[in-house]
Tab-separated table of C-alpha atoms in Angstrom:
chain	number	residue	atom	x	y	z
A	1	UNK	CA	23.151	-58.019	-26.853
A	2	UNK	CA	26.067	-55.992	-25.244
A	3	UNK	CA	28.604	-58.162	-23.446
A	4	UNK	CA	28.899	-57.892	-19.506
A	5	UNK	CA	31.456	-55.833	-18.186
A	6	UNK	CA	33.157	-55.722	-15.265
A	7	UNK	CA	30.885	-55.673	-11.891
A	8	UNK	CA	30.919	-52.046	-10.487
A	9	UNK	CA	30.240	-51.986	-6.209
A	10	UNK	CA	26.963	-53.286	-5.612
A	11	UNK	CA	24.274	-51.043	-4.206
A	12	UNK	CA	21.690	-52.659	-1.712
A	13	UNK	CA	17.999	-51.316	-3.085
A	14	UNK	CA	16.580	-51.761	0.160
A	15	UNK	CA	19.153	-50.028	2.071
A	16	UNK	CA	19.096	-46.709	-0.297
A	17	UNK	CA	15.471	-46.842	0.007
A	18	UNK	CA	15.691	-47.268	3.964
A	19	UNK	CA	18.452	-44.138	4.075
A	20	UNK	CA	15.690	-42.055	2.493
A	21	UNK	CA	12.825	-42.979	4.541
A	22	UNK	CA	15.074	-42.133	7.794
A	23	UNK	CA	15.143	-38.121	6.653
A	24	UNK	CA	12.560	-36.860	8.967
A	25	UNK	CA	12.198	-32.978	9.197
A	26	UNK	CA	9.461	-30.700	11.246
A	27	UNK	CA	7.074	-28.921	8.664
A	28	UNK	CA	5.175	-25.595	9.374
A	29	UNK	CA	3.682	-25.936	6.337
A	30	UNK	CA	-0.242	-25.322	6.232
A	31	UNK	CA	-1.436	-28.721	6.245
A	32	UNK	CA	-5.078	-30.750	5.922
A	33	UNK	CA	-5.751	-33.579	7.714
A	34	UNK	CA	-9.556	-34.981	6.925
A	35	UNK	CA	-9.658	-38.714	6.235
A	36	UNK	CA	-10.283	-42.433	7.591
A	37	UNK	CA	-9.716	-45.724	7.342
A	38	UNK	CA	-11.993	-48.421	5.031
A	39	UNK	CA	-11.913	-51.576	5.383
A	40	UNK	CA	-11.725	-54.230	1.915
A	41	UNK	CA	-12.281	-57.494	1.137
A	42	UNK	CA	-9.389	-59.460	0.332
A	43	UNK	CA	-9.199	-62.345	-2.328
A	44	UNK	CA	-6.303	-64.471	-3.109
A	45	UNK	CA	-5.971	-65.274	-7.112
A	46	UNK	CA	-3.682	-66.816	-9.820
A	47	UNK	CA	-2.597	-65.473	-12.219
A	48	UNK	CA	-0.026	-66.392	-15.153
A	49	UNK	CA	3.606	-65.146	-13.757
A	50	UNK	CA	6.683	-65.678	-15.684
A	51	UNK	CA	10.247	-64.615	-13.831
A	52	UNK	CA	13.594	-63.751	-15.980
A	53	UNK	CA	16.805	-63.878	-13.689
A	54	UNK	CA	19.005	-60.777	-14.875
A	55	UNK	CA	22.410	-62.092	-15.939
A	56	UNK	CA	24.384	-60.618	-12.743
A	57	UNK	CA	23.379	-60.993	-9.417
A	58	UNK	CA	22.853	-57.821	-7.040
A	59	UNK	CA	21.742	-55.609	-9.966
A	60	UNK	CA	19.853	-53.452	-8.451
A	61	UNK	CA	17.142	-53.460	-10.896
A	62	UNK	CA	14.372	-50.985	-10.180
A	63	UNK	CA	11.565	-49.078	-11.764
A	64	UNK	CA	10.246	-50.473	-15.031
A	65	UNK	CA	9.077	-48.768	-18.155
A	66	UNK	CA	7.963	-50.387	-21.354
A	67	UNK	CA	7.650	-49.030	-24.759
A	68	UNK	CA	5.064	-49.085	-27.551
A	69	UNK	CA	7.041	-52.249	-28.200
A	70	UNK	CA	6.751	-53.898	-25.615
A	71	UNK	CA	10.397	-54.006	-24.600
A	72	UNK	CA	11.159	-53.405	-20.411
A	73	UNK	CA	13.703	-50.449	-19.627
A	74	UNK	CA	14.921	-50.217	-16.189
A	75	UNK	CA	17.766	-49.224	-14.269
A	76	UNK	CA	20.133	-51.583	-13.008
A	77	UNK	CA	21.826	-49.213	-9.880
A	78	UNK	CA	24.298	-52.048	-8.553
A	79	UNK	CA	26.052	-52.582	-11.849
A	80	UNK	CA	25.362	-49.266	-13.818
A	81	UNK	CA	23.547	-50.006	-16.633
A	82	UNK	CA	21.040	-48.559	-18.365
A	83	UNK	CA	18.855	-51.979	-19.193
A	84	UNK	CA	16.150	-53.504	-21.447
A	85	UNK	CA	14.680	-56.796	-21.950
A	86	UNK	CA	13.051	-58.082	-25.003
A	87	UNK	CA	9.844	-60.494	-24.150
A	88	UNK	CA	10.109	-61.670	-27.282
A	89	UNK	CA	13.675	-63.273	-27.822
A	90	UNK	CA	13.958	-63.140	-24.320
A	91	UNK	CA	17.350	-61.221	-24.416
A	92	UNK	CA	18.246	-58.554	-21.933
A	93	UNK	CA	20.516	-55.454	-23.407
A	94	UNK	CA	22.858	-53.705	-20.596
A	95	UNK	CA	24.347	-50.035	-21.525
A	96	UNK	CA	26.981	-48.442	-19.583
A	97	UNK	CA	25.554	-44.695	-19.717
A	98	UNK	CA	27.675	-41.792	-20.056
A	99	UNK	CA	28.975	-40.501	-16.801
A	100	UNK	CA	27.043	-43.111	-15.304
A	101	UNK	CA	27.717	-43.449	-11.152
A	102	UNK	CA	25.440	-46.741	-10.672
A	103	UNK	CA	22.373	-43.740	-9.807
A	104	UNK	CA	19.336	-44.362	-12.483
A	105	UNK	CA	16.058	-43.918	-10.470
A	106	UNK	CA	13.248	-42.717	-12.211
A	107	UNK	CA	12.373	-44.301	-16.249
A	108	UNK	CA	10.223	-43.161	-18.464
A	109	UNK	CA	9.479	-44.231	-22.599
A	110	UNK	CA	8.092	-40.802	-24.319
A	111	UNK	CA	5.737	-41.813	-27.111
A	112	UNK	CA	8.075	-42.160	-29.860
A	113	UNK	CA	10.051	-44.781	-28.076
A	114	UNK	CA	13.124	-42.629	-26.230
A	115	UNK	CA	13.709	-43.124	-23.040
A	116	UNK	CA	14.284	-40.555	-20.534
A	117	UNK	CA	15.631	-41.454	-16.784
A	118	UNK	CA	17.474	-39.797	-14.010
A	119	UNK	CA	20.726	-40.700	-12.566
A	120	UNK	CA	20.584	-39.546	-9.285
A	121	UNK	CA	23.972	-40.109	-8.103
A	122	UNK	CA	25.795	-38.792	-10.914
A	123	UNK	CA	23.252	-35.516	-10.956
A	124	UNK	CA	21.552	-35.024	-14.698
A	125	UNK	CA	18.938	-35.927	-16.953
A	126	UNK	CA	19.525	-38.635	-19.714
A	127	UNK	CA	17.850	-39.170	-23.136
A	128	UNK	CA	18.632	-42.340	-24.741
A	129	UNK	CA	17.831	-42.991	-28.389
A	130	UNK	CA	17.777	-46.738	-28.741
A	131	UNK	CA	17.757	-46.343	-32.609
A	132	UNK	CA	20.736	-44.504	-33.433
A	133	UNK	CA	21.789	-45.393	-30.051
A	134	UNK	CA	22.394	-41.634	-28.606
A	135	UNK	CA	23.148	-40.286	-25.138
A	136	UNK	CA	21.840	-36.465	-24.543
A	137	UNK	CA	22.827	-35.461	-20.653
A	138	UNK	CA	21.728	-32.696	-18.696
A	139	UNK	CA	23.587	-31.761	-16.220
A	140	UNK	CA	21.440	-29.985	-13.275
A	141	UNK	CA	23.235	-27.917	-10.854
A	142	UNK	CA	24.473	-28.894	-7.106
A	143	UNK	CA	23.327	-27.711	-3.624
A	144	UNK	CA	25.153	-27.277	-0.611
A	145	UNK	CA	24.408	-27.776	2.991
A	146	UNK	CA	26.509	-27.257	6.348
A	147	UNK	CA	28.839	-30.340	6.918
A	148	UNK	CA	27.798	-32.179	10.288
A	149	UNK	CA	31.216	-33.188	10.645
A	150	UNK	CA	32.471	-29.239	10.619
A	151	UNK	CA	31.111	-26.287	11.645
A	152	UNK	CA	33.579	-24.700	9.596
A	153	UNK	CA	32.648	-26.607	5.976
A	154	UNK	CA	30.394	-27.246	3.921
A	155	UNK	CA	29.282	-30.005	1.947
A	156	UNK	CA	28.362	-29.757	-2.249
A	157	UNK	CA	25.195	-32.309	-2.715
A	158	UNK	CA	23.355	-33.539	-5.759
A	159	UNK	CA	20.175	-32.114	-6.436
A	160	UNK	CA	19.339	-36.111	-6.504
A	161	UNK	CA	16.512	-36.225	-9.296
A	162	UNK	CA	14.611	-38.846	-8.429
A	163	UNK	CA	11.367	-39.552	-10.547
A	164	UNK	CA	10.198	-38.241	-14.013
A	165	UNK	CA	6.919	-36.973	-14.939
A	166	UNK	CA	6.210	-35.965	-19.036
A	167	UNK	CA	3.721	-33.752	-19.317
A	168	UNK	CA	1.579	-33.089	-22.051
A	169	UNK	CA	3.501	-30.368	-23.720
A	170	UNK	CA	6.513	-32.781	-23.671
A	171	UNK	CA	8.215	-31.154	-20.546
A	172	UNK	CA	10.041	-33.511	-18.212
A	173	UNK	CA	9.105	-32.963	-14.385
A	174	UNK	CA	11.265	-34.387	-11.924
A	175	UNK	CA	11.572	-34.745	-7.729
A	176	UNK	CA	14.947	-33.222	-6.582
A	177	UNK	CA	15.508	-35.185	-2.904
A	178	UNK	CA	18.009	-33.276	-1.789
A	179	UNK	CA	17.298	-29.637	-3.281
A	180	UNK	CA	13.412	-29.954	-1.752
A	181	UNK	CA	12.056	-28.806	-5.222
A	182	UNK	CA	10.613	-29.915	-7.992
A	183	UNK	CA	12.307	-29.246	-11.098
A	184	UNK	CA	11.603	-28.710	-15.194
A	185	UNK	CA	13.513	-29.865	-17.930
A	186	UNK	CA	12.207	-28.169	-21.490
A	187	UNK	CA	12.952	-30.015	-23.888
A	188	UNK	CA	12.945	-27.572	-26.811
A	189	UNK	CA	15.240	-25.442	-25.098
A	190	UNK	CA	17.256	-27.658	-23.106
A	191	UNK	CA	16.927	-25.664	-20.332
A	192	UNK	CA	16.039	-25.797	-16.352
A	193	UNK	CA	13.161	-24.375	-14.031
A	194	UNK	CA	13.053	-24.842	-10.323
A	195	UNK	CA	10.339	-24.813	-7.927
A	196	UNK	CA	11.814	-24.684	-4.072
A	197	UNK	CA	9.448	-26.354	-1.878
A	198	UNK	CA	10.266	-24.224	1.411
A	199	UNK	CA	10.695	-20.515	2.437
A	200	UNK	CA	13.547	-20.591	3.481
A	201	UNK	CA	15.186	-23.076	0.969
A	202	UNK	CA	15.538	-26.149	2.841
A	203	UNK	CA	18.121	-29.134	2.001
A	204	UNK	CA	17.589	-32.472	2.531
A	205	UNK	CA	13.648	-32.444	4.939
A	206	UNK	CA	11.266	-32.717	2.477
A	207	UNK	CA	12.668	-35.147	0.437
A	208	UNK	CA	10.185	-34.880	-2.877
A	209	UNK	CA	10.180	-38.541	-3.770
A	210	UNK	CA	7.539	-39.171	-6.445
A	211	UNK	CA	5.144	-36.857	-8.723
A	212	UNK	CA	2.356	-37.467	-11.330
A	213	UNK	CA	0.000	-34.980	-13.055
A	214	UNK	CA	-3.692	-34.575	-12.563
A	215	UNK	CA	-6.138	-34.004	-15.883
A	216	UNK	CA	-6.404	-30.400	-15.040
A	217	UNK	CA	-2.327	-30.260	-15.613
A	218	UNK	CA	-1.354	-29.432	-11.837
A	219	UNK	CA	1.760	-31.615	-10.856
A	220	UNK	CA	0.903	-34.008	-7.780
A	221	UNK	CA	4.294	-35.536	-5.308
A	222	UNK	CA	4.955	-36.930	-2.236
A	223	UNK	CA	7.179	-35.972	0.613
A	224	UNK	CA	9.020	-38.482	1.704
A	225	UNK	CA	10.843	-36.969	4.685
A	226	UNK	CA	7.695	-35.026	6.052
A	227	UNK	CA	4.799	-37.312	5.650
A	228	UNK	CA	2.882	-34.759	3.548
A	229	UNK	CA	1.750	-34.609	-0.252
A	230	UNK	CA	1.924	-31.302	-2.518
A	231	UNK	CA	0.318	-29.705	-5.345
A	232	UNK	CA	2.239	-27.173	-7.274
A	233	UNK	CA	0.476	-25.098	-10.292
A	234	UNK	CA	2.726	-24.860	-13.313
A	235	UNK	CA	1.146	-21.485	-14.310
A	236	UNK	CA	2.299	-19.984	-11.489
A	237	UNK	CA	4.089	-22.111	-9.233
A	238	UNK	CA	1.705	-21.799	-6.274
A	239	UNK	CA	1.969	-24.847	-3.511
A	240	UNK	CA	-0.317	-26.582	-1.623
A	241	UNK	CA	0.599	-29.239	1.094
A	242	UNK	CA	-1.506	-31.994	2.745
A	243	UNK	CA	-1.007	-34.312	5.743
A	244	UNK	CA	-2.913	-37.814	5.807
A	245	UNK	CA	-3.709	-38.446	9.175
A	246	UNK	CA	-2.115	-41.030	11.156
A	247	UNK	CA	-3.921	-43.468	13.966
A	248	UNK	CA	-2.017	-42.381	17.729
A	249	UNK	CA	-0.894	-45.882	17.715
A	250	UNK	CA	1.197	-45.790	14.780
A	251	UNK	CA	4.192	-44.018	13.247
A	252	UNK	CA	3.920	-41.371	10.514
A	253	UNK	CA	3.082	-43.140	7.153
A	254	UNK	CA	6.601	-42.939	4.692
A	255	UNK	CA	4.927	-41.758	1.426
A	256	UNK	CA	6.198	-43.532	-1.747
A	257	UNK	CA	4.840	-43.296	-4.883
A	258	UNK	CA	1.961	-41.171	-6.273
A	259	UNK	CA	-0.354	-41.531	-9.383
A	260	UNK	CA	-3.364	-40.023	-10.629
A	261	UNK	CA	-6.321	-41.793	-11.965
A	262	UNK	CA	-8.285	-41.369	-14.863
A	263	UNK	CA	-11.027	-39.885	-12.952
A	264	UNK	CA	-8.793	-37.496	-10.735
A	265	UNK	CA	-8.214	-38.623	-7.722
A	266	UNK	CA	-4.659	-39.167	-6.545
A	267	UNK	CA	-3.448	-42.326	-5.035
A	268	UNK	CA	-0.386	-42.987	-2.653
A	269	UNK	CA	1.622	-46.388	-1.392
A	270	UNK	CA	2.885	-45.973	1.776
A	271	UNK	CA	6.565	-48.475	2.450
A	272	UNK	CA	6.231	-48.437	6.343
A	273	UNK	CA	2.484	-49.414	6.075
A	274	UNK	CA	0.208	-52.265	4.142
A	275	UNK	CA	-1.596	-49.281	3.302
A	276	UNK	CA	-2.858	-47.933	-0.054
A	277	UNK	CA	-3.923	-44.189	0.360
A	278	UNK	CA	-6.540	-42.325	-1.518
A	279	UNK	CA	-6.708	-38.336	-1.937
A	280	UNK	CA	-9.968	-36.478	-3.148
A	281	UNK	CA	-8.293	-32.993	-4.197
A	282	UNK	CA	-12.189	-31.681	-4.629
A	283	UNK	CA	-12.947	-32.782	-0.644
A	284	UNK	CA	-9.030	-32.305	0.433
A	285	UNK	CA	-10.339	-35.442	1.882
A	286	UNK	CA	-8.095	-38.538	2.547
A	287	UNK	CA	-9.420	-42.779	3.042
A	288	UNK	CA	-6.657	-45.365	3.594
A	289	UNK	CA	-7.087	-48.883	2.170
A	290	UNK	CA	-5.146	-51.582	3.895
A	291	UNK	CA	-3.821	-53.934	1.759
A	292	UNK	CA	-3.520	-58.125	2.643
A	293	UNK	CA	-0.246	-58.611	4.052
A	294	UNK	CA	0.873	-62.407	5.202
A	295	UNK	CA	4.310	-61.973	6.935
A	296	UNK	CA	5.878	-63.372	4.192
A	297	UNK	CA	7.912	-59.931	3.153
A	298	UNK	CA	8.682	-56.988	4.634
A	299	UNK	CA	6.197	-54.201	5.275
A	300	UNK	CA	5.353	-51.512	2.457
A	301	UNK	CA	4.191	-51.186	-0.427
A	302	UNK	CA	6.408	-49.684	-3.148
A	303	UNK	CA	5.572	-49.543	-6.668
A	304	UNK	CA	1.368	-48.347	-7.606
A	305	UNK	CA	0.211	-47.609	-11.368
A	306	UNK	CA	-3.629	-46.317	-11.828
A	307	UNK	CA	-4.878	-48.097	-15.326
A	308	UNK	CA	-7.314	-46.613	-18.144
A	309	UNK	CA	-9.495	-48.586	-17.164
A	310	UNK	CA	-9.643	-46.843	-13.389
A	311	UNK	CA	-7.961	-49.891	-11.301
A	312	UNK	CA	-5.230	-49.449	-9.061
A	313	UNK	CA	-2.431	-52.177	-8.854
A	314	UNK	CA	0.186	-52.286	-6.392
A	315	UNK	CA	3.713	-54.273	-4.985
A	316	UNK	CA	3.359	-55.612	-1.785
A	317	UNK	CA	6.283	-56.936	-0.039
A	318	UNK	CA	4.428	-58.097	3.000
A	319	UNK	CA	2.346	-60.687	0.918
A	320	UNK	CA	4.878	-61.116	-1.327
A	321	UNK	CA	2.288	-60.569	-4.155
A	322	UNK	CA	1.311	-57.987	-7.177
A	323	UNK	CA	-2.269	-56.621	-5.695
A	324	UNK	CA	-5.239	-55.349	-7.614
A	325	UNK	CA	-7.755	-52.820	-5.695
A	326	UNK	CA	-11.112	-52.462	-7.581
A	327	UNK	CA	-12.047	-48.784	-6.865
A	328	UNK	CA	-15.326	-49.248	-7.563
A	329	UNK	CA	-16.018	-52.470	-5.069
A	330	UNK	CA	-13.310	-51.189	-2.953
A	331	UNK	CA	-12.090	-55.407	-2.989
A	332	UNK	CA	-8.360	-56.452	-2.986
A	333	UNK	CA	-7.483	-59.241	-5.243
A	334	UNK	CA	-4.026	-60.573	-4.812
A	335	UNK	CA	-1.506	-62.533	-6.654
A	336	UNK	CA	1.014	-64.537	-5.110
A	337	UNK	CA	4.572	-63.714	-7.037
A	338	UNK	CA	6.167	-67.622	-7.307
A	339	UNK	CA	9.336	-66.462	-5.696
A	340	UNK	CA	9.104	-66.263	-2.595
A	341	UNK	CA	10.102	-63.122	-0.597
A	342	UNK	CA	11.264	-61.669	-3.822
A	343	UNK	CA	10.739	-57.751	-2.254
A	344	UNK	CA	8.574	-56.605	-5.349
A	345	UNK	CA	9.506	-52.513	-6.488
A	346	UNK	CA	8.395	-50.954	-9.672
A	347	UNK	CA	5.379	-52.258	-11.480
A	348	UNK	CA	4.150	-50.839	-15.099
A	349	UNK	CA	1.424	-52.397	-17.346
A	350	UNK	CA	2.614	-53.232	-20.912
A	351	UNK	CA	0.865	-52.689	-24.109
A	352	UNK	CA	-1.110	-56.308	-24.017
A	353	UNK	CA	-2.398	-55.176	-20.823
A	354	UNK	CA	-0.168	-57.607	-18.521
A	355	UNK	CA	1.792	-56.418	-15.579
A	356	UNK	CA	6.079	-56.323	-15.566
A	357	UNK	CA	7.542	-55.722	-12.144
A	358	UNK	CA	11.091	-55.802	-10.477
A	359	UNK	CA	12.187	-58.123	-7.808
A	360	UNK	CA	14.908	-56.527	-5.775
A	361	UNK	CA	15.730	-59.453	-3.641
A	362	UNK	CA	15.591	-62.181	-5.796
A	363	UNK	CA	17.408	-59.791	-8.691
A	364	UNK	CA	14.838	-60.598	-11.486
A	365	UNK	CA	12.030	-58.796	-13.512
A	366	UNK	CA	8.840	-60.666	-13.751
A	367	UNK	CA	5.600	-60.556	-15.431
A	368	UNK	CA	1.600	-61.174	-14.576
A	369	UNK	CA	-0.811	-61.739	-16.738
A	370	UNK	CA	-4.141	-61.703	-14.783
């Protein structure tokens, strides 16, 4: 296990992901906006948790990804590591990564056990190699943007990639927050494609948070700063946006993550709401599910993982609990984490079918096994 270096400036999770969620932008975007609102039945269950306090506190820790292994990677943004913890000794393994600026977002494990992940801050694409231990970066260009400060300057940004996607021909996809595109990493080549989400570019109002890809190979995301979902074709690049539709009572939903199911339909957790949201791309047809909330958290849900077996599974902060929504009974079950208000992020299933998920406030990574 590497030894712990010096603490770096911590980064408050919650506050990055508030800053984000405050981008708001007017879209004239052609936009759909069927849909309505289900109720669910809601039933409280136990299941088996175990929680592992990371060796420093305000780490940061946020999405999780596990390998064939069964070993957690994640990204520790308030100390700059690249991490991993071992359920079976029980050991967690911090790397410094090249170039690092405390800014890995988005993890993925590829099938043979590399791990891919995007450092936001410090603006490229890493590929780790835990066997031989090596760091390929690519570096992905800047943007720039008219400094509100000076009507004279301007300001070089980031493209901030934000979450990964690996397709099936072993391209990485990523969200680029403050470029408003989506962007393509080939990995034979080494080189870049980008897809601008605007005409005119825009910088910093759409806000592409998360993606996923459909079975029919078109790349799903969510716009964080605009309240609106997109499809873009990788043949061609064509877009398509989509609006779900808001009650007059309440405020724009702030669109988190995205995933696709094994059937096709795309689902989406919404962090200013208790509400899971389902797409039909065939009916360009949205239903929102509200998830149990008991005041025990704050509002939002966060992380959201579809499973082979057609389930959706969710954080949610405002019952403090990992949440399981049968799709086919349309019934919430939900599991109360032992920590209490232990703001829940990133949740991915492991290989023996149980559940690992971060803890923000409570700075640990913890398991369910239903």
């Amino acid at each position: 296990m590497i030894p712990i270096r010096k603490r770096l400036p911590a980064w408050s999770v919650a506050l990055l992901v508030g800053i984000l969620l405050l981008i708001s932008a007017c879209s004239d975007m052609p936009v759909n906006q069927a849909g309505d609102q289900a109720r669910a039945q809601t039933n409280q269950v136990r299941g088996t948790f175990s929680e592992y306090p990371l060796p420093q506190d305000k780490s940061g820790i946020m999405r999780p990804a596990i390998d064939s292994h069964g070993r957690v990677w994640f990204g520790e943004m308030g100390q700059n590591y690249l991490a991993s913890f071992d359920p079976r000794s029980k050991t967690f393994e911090q790397i410094t990564p090249p170039q690092g600026q405390a800014g890995i977002m988005g993890i993925i494990v590829a099938p043979d056990n590399t791990v891919w992940y995007a450092e936001q801050y410090a603006n490229y694409i890493g590929h780790y190699n835990p066997i031989n231990k090596h760091f390929d970066i690519y570096t992905l260009p800047t943007v720039t943007k008219p400094d509100p400060t000076s009507s004279k300057q301007t300001l070089k940004l980031p493209v901030a990639p934000n979450e990964l996607l690996l397709d099936r021909q072993g391209n990485i996809w990523f969200t680029e927050m403050n470029a408003d595109a989506i962007g393509k990493l080939n990995v034979k080549t080494g080189t870049f494609s980008h897809y601008p989400l605007s005409k005119p570019r825009t910088v910093q109002k759409l806000s592409p948070y998360s993606i996923t890809q459909d079975r029919q190979g078109k790349i799903w995301f969510t716009n964080s700063g605009t309240n609106t979902i997109g499809s873009l074709a990788p043949t061609n690049g064509s877009l398509r946006f989509y609006t779900p539709p808001t009650p007059a009572d309440q405020d724009p939903f702030s669109l988190m993550e995205i995933t696709s199911d094994p059937s096709g339909m795309l689902w989406i957790s919404t962090f200013n709401t208790n509400n899971i949201i389902h797409f039909d791309p065939h009916r360009e047809s949205f239903t929102t599910y509200a998830a149990p909330g008991t005041s025990r958290g704050i509002p939002g849900i966060y992380g959201l993982l579809a499973t082979s077996s057609n389930d959706i599974w969710a954080t949610v902060s405002a019952s403090n609990s990992i949440v399981h929504f049968n799709v086919k009974t349309k019934a919430f079950d939900y599991y109360p984490i032992p920590s209490s208000n232990c703001t829940p992020l990133g949740i991915s299933q492991a290989p023996d079918k149980s559940f690992w998920f971060t803890e923000s406030a409570t700075n640990q990574l913890g398991v369910l096994k239903p």
